[in-house]
Tab-separated table of C-alpha atoms and ligand atoms in Angstrom:
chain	number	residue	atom	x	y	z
A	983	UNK	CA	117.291	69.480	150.501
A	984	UNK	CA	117.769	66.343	152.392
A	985	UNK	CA	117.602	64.565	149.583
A	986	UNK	CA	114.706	65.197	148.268
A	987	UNK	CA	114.188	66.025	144.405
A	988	UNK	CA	112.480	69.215	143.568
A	989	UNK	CA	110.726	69.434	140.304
A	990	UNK	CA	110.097	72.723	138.600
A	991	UNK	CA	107.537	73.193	135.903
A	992	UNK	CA	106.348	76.309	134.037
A	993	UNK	CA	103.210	77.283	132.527
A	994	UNK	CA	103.035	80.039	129.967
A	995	UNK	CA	100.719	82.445	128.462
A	996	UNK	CA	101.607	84.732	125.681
A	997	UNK	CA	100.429	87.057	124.323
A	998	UNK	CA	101.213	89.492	121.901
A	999	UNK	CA	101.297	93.300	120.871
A	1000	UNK	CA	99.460	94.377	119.155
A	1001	UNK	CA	97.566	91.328	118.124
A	1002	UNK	CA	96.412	90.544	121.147
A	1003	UNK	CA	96.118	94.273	122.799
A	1004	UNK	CA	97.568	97.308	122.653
A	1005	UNK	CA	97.291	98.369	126.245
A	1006	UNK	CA	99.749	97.071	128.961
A	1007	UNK	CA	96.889	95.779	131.556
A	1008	UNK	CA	95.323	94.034	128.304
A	1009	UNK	CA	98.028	92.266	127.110
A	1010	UNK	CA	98.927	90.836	130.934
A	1011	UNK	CA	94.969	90.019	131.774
A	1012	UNK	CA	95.036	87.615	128.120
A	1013	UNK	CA	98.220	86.456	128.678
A	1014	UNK	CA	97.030	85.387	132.399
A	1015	UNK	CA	93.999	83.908	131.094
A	1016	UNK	CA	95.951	81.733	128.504
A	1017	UNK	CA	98.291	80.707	131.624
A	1018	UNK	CA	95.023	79.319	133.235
A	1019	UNK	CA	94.444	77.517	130.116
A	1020	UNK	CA	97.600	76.487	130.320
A	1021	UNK	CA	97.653	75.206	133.760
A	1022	UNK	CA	94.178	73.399	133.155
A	1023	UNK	CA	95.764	71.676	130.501
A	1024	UNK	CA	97.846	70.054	132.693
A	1025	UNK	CA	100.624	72.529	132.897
A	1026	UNK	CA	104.229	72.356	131.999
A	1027	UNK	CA	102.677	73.689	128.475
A	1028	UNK	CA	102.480	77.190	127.226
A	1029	UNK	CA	99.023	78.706	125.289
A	1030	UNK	CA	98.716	81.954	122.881
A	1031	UNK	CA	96.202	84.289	124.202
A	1032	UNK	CA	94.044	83.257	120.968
A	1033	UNK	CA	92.472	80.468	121.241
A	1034	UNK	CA	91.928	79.997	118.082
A	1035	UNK	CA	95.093	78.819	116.930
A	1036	UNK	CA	96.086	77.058	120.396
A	1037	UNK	CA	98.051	74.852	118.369
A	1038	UNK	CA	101.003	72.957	119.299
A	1039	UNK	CA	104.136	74.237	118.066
A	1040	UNK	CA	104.275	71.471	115.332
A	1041	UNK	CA	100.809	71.996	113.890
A	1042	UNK	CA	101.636	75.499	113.878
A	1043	UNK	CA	104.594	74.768	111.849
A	1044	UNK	CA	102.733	72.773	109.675
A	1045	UNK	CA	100.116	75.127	108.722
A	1046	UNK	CA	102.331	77.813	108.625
A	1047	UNK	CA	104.362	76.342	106.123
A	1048	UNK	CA	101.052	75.345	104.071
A	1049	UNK	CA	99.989	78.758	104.035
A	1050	UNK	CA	102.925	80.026	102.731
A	1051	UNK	CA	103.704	77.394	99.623
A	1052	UNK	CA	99.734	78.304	99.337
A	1053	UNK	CA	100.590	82.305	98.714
A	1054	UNK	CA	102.995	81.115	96.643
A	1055	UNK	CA	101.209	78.423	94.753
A	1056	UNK	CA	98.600	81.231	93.930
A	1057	UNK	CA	95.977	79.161	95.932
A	1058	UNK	CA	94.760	82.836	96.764
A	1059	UNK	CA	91.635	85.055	95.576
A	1060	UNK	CA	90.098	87.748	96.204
A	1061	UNK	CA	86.192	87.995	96.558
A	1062	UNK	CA	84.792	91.250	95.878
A	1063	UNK	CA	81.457	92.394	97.829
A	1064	UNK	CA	79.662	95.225	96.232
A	1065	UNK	CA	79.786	98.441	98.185
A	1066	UNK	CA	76.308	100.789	97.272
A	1067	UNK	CA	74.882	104.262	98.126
A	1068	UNK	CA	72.211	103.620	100.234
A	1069	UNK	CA	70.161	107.120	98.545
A	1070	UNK	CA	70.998	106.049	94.853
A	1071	UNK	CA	71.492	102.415	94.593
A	1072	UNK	CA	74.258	103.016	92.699
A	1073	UNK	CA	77.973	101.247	93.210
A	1074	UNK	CA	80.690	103.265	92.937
A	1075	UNK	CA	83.193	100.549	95.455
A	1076	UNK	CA	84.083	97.147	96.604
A	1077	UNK	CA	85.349	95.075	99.283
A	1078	UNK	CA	88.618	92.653	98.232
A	1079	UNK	CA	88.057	89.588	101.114
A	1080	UNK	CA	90.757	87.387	100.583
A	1081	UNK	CA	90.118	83.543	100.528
A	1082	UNK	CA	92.185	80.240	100.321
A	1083	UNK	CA	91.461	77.825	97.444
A	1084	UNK	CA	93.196	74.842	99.526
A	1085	UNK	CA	93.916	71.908	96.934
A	1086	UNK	CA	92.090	69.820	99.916
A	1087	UNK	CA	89.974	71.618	102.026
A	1088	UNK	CA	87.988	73.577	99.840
A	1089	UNK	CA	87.135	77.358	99.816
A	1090	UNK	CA	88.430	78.598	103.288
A	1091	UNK	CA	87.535	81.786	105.007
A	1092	UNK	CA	90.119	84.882	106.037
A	1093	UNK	CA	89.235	83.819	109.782
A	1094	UNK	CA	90.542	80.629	109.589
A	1095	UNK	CA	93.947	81.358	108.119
A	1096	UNK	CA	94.596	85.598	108.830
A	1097	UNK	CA	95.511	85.214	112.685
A	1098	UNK	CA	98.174	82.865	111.962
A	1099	UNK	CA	99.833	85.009	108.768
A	1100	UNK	CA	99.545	87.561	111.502
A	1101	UNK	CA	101.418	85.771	114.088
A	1102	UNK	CA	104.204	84.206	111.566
A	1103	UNK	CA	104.853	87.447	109.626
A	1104	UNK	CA	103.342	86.101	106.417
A	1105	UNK	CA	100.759	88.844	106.684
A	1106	UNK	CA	103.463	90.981	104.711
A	1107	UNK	CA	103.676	88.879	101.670
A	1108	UNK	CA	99.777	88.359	101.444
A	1109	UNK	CA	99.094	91.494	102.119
A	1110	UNK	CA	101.457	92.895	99.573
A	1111	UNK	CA	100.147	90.369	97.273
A	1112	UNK	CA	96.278	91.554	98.672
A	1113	UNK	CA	96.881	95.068	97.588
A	1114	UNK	CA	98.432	94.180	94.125
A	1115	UNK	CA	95.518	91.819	93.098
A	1116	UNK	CA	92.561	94.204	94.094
A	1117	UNK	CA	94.636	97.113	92.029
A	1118	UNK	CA	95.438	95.295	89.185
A	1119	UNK	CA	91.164	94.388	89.099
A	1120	UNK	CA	90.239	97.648	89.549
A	1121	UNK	CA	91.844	98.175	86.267
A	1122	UNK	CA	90.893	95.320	84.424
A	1123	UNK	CA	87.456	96.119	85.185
A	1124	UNK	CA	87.714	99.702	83.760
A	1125	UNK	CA	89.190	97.858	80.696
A	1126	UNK	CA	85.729	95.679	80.416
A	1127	UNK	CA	83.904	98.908	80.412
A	1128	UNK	CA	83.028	99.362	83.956
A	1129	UNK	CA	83.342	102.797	85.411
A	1130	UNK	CA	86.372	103.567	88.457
A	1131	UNK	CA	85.615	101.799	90.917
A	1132	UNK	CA	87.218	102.518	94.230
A	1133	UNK	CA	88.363	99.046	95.896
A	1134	UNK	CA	88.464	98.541	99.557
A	1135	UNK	CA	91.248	96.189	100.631
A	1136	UNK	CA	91.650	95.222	104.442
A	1137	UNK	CA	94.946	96.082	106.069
A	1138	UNK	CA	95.959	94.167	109.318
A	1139	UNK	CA	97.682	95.980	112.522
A	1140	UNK	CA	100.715	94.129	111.796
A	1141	UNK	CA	101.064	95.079	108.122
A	1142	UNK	CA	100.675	98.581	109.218
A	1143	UNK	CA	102.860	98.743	112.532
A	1144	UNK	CA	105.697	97.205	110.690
A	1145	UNK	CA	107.004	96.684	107.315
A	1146	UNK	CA	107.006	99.566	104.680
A	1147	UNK	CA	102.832	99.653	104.077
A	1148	UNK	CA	103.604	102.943	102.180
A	1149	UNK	CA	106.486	102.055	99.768
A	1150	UNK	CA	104.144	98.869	98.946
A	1151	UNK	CA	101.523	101.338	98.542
A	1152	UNK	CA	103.403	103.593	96.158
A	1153	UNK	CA	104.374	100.233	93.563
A	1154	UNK	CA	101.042	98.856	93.237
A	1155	UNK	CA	99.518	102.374	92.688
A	1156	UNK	CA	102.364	102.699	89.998
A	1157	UNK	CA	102.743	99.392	88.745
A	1158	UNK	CA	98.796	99.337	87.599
A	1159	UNK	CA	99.095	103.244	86.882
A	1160	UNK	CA	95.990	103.139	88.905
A	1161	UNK	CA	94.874	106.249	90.628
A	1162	UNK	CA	95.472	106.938	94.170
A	1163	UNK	CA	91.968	107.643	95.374
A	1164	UNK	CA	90.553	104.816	94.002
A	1165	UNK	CA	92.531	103.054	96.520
A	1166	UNK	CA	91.269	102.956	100.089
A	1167	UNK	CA	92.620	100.885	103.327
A	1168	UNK	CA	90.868	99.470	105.587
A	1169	UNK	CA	92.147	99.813	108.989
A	1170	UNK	CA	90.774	98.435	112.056
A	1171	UNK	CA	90.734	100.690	115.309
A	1172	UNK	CA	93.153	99.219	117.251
A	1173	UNK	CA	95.609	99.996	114.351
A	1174	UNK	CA	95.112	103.636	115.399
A	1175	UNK	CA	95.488	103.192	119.631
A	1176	UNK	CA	97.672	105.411	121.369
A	1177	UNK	CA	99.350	108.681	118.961
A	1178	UNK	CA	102.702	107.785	119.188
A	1179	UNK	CA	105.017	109.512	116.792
A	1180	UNK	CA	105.818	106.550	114.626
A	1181	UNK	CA	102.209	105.558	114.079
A	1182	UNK	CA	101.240	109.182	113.047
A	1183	UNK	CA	104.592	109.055	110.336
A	1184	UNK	CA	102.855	106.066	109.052
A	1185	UNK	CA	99.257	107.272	108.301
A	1186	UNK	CA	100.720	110.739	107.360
A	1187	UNK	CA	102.523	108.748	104.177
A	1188	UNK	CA	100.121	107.571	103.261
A	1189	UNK	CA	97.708	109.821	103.096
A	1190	UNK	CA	100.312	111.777	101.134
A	1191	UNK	CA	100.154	108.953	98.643
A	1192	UNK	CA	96.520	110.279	98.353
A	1193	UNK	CA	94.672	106.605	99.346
A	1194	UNK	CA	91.775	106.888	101.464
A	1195	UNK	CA	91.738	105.534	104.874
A	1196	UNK	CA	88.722	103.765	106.701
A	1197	UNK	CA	88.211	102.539	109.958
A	1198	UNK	CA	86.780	98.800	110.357
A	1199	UNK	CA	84.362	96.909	112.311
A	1200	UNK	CA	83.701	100.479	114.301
A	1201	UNK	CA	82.552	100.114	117.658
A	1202	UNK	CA	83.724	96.528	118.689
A	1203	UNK	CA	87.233	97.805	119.782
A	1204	UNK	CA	88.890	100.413	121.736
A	1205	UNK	CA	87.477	103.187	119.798
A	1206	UNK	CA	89.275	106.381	119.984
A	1207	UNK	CA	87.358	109.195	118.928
A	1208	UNK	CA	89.739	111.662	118.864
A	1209	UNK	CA	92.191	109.207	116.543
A	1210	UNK	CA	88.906	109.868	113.641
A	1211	UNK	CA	90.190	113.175	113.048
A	1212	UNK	CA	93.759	113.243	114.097
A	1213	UNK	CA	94.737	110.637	110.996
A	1214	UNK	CA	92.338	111.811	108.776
A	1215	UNK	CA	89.968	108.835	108.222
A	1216	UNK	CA	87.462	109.571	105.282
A	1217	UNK	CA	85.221	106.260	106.186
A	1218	UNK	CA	83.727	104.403	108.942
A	1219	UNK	CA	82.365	101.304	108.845
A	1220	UNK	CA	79.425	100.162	111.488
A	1221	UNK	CA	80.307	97.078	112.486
A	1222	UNK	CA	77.448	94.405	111.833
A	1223	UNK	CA	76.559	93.764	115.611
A	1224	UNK	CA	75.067	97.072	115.305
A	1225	UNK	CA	72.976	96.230	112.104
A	1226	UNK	CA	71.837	93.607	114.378
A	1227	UNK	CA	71.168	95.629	116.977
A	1228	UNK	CA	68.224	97.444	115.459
A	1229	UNK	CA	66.283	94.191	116.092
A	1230	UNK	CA	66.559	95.455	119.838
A	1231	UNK	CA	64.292	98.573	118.987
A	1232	UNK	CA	65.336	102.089	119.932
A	1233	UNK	CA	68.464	101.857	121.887
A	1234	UNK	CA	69.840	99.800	118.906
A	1235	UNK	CA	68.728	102.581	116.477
A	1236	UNK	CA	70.369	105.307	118.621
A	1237	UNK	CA	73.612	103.845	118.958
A	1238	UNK	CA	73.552	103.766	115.161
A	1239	UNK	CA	71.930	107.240	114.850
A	1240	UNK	CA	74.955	108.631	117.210
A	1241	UNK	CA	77.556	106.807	115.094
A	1242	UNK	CA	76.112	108.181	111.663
A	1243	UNK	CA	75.722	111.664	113.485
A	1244	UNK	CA	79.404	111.980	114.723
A	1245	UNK	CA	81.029	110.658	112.036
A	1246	UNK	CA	79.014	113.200	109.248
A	1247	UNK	CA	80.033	116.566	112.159
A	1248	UNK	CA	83.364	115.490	111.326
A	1249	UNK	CA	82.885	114.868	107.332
A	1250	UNK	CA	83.498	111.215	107.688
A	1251	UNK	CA	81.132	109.044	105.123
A	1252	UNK	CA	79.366	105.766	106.966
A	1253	UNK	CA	79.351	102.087	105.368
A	1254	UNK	CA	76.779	100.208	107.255
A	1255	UNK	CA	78.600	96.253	107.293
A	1256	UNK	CA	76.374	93.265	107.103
A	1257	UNK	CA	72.763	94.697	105.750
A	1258	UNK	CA	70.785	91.044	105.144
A	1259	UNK	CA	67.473	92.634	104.939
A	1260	UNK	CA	65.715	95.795	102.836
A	1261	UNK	CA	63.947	96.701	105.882
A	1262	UNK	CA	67.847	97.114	107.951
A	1263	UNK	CA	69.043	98.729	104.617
A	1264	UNK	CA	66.010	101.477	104.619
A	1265	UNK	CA	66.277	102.102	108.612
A	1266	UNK	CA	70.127	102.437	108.364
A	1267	UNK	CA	69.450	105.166	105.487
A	1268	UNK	CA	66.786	106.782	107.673
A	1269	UNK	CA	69.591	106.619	110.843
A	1270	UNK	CA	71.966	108.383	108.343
A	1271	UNK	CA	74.438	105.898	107.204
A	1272	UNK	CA	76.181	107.008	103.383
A	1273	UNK	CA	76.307	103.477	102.157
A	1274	UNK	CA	75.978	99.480	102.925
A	1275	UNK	CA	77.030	96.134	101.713
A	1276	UNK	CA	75.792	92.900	102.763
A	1277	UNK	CA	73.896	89.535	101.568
A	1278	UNK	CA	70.596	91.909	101.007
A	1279	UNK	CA	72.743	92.889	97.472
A	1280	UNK	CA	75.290	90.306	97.376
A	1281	UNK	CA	77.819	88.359	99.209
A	1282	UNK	CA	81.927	88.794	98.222
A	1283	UNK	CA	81.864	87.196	94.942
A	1284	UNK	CA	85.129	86.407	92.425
A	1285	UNK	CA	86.007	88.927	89.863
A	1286	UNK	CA	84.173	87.784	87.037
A	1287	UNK	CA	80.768	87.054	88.832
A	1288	UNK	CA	80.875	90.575	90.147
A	1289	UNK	CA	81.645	91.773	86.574
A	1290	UNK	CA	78.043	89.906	85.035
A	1291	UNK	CA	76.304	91.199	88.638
A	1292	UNK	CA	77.385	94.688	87.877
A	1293	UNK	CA	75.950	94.641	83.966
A	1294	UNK	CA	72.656	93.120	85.127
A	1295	UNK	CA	72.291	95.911	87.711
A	1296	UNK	CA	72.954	98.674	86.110
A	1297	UNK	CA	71.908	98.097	82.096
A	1298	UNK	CA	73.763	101.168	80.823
A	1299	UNK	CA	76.611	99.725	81.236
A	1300	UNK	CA	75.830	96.013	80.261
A	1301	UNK	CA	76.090	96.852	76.641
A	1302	UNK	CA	79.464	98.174	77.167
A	1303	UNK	CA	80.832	95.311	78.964
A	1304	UNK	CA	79.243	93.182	76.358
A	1305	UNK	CA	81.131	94.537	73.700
A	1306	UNK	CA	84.406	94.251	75.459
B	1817	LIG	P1	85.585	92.544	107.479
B	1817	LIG	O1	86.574	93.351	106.715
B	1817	LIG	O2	84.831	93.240	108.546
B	1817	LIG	O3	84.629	91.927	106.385
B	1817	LIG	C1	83.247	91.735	106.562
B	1817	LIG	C2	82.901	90.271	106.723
B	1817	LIG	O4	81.486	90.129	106.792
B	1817	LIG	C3	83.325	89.396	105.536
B	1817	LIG	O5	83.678	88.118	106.062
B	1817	LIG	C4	82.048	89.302	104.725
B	1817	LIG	O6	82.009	88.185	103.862
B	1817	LIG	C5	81.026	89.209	105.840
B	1817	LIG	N1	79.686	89.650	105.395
B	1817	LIG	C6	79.375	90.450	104.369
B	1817	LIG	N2	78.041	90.666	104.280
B	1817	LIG	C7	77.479	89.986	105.294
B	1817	LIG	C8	76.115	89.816	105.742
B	1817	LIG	O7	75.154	90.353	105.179
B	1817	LIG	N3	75.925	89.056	106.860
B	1817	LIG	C9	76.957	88.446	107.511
B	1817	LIG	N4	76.681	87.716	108.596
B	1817	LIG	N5	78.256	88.570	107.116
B	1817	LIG	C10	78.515	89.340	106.015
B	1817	LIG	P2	84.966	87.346	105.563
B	1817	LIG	O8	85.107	87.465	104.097
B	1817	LIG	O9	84.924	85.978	106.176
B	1817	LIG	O10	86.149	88.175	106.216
B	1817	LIG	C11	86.348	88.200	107.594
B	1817	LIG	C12	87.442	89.165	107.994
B	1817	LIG	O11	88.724	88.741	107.513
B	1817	LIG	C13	87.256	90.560	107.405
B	1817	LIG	O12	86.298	91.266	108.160
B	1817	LIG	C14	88.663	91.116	107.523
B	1817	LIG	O13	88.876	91.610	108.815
B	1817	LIG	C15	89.523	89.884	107.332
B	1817	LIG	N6	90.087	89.916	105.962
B	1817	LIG	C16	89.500	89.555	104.800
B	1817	LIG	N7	90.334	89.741	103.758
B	1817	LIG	C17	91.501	90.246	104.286
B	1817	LIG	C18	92.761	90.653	103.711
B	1817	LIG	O14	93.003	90.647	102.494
B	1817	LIG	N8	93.711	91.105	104.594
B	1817	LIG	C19	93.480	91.176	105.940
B	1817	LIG	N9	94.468	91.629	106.745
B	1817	LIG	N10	92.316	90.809	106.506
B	1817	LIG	C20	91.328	90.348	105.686
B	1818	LIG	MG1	86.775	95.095	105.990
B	1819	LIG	MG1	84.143	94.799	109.149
């Protein structure tokens, strides 16, 4: 207007469902925040709601595209962390935690390279590829002379809110003729927000398929009581904040003791995550919790160290594995 130039800009946030929330007002309040960032960026730029992996889109490219000749390369492994019965000692499961042998940068953690096989749909492949490993090592294990063990492998929102979790499911079981409950999923709890009908289709297949389901980190997210017995959950993992939390004395222990007391009313078992000490692994036990796993036995190790950590813990079985 009289000859004046008007410049428009834009800032944007995004963010995304359900990675980033599952609730309407959540979703806008991170995508707001990431428009701050945004903005105090020096705008005209757009941010994901995760921080994290604020990249630009050409790094994003970049990485994604090293990820994926990475799955492909077989730069992946699983590290298994031992699982035990805090009454018995004894180790009937593990934990598959998936890390990235990068050619340059070494070992790298799930954390560093999940959110972004979340975000560019590679989640499916790994995951697939997640579920097929930890099977095909439950059964190699057997064949060493170990007995079943159940093996736990993590399942992100995405792999379940999409893609066919349940036909995947269904090959690996039958491709290692590996028996259903010796498979178990764990989900997280904002897999499980909201009962909408396609969400309950989901977890009903597959607990037709017979696998086991548990639910994650428990406690840190929008937890749902009512979702515990509505799909059937058999496990529930305390999230390690509240192994932690004992250090803050009695309200710490009863928000434990209240976790291990609902979930047993309702038949659910309790895995305690993160146990560093044998004084937290004796206190959980006397709070209730089933079972533990955490640095105090040993950290997620590769297949082969867990196999030799196995035999020296539990002799009976060493000479059987030896012969093997
Ligand atoms: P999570 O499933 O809750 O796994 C527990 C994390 O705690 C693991 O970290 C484990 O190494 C760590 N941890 C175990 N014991 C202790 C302890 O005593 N103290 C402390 N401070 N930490 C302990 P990790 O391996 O870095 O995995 C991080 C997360 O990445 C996992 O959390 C899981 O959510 C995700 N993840 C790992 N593997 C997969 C996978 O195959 N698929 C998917 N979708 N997510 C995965
Ligand atoms: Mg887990
Ligand atoms: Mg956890």
């Amino acid at each position: 207007r009289d000859g004046l130039c008007i410049t428009c800009g834009s800032s944007i946030g995004i963010a995304r469902f359900p990675y980033d929330g599952d609730t309407f007002e959540t979703l806008l309040n991170r995508a707001e925040a990431a428009m701050a960032r945004a903005k105090a960026d020096g705008r005209n730029a757009f941010r994901f709601a995760d921080a994290e992996v604020d990249l630009d889109v050409g790094e994003h490219l970049r990485l994604v595209s090293e990820l994926r000749a990475g799955i492909d390369r077989g730069e992946l492994e699983l590290h298994y962390q031992p699982i035990v019965h805090l009454a018995s000692g004894r180790v009937g499961a593990v934990e598959a935690l998936v890390r990235w042998r990068h050619p340059e940068r070494g070992l790298v953690a799930p954390g560093a390279f999940i959110p972004l096989a979340e975000r560019s749909g590679l989640i499916h492949p790994l995951g697939a590829w997640a579920l097929e490993e930890a099977a095909a090592q439950a059964r190699r294990w057997e064949a060493r002379g170990l007995p079943p063990l159940v093996v736990s492998v993590n399942v992100s929102p995405v792999q379940l809110a999409q893609g066919e979790l349940d036909v995947v499911v269904q090959r690996v079981l039958a491709a290692n003729a590996l028996p259903a409950k010796q498979l178990l999923l764990e989900l997280t709890e904002s897999s499980l927000v909201g009962d909408a009908e396609p969400l309950r289709n989901r977890i009903a297949r597959l607990r037709a398929i017979g696998v086991g389901l548990s639910i994650d980190d428990f406690g840190t997210g929008y937890s749902n009581l009512g979702s515990l017995q509505r799909f059937d959950v058999q496990a529930l993992k305390i999230d390690q904040r509240f192994v932690r939390g004992l250090a803050d004395g009695p309200q710490g222990e009863a928000i434990v003791r209240a976790i291990a007391q609902l979930a047993a009313s309702l038949g659910i078992r309790t895995v305690a995550e993160g146990i560093e000490t044998a004084e937290e692994a004796q206190r959980l036990q006397a709070l209730g919790c089933d079972a533990g796993q955490g640095h105090w036995w040993g950290d997620a190790m590769p297949a082969a160290v867990f196999t030799r950590w196995y035999a020296e813990r539990f002799p009976d079985h060493a000479a059987q594995v030896a012969q093997r």
